[in-house]
Short mmCIF file of C-alpha atoms in Angstrom, two decimals:
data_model
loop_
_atom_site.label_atom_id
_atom_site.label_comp_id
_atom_site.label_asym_id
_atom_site.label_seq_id
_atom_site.Cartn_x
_atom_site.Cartn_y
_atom_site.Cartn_z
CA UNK A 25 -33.56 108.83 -118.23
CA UNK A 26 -37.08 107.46 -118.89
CA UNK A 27 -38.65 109.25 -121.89
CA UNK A 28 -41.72 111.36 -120.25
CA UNK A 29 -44.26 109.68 -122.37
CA UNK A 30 -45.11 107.42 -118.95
CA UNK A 31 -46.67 109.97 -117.66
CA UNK A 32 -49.53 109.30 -114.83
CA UNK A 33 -52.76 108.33 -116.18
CA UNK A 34 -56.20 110.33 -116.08
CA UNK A 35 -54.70 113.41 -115.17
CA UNK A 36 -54.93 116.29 -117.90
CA UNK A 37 -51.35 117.21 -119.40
CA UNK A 38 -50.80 119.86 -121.47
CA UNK A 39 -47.67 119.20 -123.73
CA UNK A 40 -46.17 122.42 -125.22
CA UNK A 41 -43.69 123.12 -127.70
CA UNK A 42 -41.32 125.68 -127.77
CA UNK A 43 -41.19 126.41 -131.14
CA UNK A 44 -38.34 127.91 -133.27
CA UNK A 45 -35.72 128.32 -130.29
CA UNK A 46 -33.99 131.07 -132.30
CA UNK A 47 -37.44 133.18 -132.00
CA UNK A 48 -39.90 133.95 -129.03
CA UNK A 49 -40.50 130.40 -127.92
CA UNK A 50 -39.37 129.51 -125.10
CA UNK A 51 -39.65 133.20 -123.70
CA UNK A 52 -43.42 133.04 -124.17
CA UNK A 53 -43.07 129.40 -122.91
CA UNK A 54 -41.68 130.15 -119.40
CA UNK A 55 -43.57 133.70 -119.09
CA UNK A 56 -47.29 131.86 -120.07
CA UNK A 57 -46.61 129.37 -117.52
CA UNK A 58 -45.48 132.14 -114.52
CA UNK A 59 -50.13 132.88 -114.79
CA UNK A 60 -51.37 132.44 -111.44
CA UNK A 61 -54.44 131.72 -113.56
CA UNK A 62 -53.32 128.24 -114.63
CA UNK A 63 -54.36 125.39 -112.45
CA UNK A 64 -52.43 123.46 -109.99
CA UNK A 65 -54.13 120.46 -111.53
CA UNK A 66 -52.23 120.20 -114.37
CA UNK A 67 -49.11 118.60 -115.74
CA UNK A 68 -46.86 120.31 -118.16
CA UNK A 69 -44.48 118.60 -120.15
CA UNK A 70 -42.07 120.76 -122.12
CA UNK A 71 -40.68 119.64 -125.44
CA UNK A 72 -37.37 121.43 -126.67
CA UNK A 73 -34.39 121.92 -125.63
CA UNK A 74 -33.70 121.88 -121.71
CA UNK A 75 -30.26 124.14 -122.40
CA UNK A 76 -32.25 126.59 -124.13
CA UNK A 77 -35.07 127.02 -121.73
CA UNK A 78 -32.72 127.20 -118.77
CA UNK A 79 -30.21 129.65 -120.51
CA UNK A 80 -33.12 131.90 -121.72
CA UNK A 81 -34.49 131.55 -118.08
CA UNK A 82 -30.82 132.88 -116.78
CA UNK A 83 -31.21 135.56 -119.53
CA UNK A 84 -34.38 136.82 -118.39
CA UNK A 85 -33.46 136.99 -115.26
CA UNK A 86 -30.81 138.56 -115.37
CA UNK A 87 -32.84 141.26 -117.39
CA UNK A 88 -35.18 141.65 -114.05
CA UNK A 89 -37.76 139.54 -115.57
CA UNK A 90 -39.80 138.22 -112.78
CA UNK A 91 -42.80 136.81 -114.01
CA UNK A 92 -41.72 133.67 -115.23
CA UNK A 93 -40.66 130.43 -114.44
CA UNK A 94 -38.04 128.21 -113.81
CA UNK A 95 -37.88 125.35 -116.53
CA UNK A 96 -35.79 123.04 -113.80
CA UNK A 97 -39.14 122.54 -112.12
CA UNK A 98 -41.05 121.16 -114.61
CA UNK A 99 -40.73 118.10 -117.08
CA UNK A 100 -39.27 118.69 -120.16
CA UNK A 101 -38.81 116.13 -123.04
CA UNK A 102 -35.31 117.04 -124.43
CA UNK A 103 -34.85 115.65 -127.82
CA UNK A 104 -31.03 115.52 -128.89
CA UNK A 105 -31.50 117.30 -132.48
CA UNK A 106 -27.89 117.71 -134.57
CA UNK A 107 -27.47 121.26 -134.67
CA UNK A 108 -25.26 122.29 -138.06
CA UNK A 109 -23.43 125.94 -136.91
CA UNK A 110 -23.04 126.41 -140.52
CA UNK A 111 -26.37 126.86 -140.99
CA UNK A 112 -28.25 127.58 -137.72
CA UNK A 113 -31.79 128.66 -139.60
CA UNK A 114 -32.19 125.60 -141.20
CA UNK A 115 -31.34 123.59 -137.59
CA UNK A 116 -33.44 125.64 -135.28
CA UNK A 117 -36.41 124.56 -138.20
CA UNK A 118 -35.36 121.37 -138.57
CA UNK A 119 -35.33 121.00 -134.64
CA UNK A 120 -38.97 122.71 -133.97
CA UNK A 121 -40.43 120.06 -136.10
CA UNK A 122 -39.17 117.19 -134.77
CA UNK A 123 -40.50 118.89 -131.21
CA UNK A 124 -43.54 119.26 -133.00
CA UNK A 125 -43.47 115.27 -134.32
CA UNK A 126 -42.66 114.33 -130.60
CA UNK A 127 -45.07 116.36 -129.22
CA UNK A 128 -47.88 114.60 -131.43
CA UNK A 129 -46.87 111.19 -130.42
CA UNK A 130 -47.21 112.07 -126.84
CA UNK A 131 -50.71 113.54 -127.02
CA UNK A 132 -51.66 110.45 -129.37
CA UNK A 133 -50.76 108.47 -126.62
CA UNK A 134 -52.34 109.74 -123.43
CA UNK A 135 -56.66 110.73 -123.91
CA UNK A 136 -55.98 113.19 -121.24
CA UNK A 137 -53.83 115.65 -122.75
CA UNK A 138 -53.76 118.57 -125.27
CA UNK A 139 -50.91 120.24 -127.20
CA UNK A 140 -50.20 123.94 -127.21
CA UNK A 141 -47.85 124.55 -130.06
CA UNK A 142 -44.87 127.59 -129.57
CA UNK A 143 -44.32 129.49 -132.56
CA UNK A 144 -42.24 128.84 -135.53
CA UNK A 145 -40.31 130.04 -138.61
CA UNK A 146 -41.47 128.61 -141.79
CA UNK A 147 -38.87 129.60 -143.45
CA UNK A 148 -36.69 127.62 -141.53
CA UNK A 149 -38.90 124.73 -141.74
CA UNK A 150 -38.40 124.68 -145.57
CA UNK A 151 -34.71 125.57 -145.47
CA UNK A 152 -34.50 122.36 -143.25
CA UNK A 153 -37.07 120.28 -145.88
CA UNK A 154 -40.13 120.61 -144.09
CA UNK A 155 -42.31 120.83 -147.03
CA UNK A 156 -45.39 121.99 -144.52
CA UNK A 157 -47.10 125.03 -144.78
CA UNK A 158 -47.67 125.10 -141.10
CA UNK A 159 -48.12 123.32 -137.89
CA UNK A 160 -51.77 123.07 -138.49
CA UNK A 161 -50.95 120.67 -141.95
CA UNK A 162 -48.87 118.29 -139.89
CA UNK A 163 -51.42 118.10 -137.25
CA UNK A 164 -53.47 116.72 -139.77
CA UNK A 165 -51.02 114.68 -141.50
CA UNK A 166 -50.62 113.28 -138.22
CA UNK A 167 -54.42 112.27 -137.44
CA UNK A 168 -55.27 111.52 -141.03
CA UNK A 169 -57.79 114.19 -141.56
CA UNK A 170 -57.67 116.47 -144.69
CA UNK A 171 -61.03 118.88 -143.13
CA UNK A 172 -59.09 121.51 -141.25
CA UNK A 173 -58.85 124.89 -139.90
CA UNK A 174 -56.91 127.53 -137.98
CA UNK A 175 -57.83 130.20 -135.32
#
């Protein structure tokens, strides 16, 4: 499969992480995208895991969730992370920043696009060797800027 970095030209696309996949992620994920306030103008692209997403989707609903959506119907970037069992904190960190990493190439590479980050463990991120106090420091790692904030 082609990676979803082709993506069509001059239309705005949100990229979105899920996060730490052993947290909240992609339940916020798939609920935050069920808004009939978002625009039909828009093109998601999902980065995480596609298993996850569609077996907390099958979770949900079978909890009688309703208001969310199905991650089949949307693109999702699904990096193949090695994920040690022996120590599954230290994967699901190692494996939300690498979505994060991916994520940031993407946007770099289309002017049209935005990045919503999911949430993550930092913890896990250091347990894993992410020696990053947050999302917001690799941001700008990533674009080379040392002037930052967070809201």
């Amino acid at each position: 499969m082609k990676s979803q970095e082709n993506v069509i030209k001059n239309k705005l696309q949100i990229v979105i992480t899920v996060g730490d996949e052993s947290g909240i992620g992609p339940e916020i994920v798939l609920k935050a995208l069920s808004s009939d306030e978002i625009s039909k103008d828009v093109d998601f692209l999902l980065v995480g895991s596609k298993k996850i997403l569609q077996d907390t989707f099958m979770r949900l609903k079978t909890l009688g969730i309703k208001n969310i959506v199905d991650p089949n119907n949307y693109k999702i970037e699904d990096l193949n992370i090695p994920f040690e069992t022996s120590n599954p904190k230290s994967s699901f960190g190692n494996a939300s920043f690498f979505y994060l990493q991916k994520a940031i190439t993407i946007v770099k590479k289309n002017p049209f696009s935005a990045l919503v980050t999911g949430p993550i463990c930092k913890k896990s991120w250091s347990l894993a060797g992410h020696n990053f106090s947050g999302q917001t420091e690799v941001l700008a790692e990533s674009c080379g800027t040392k002037d930052v904030g967070m809201l």
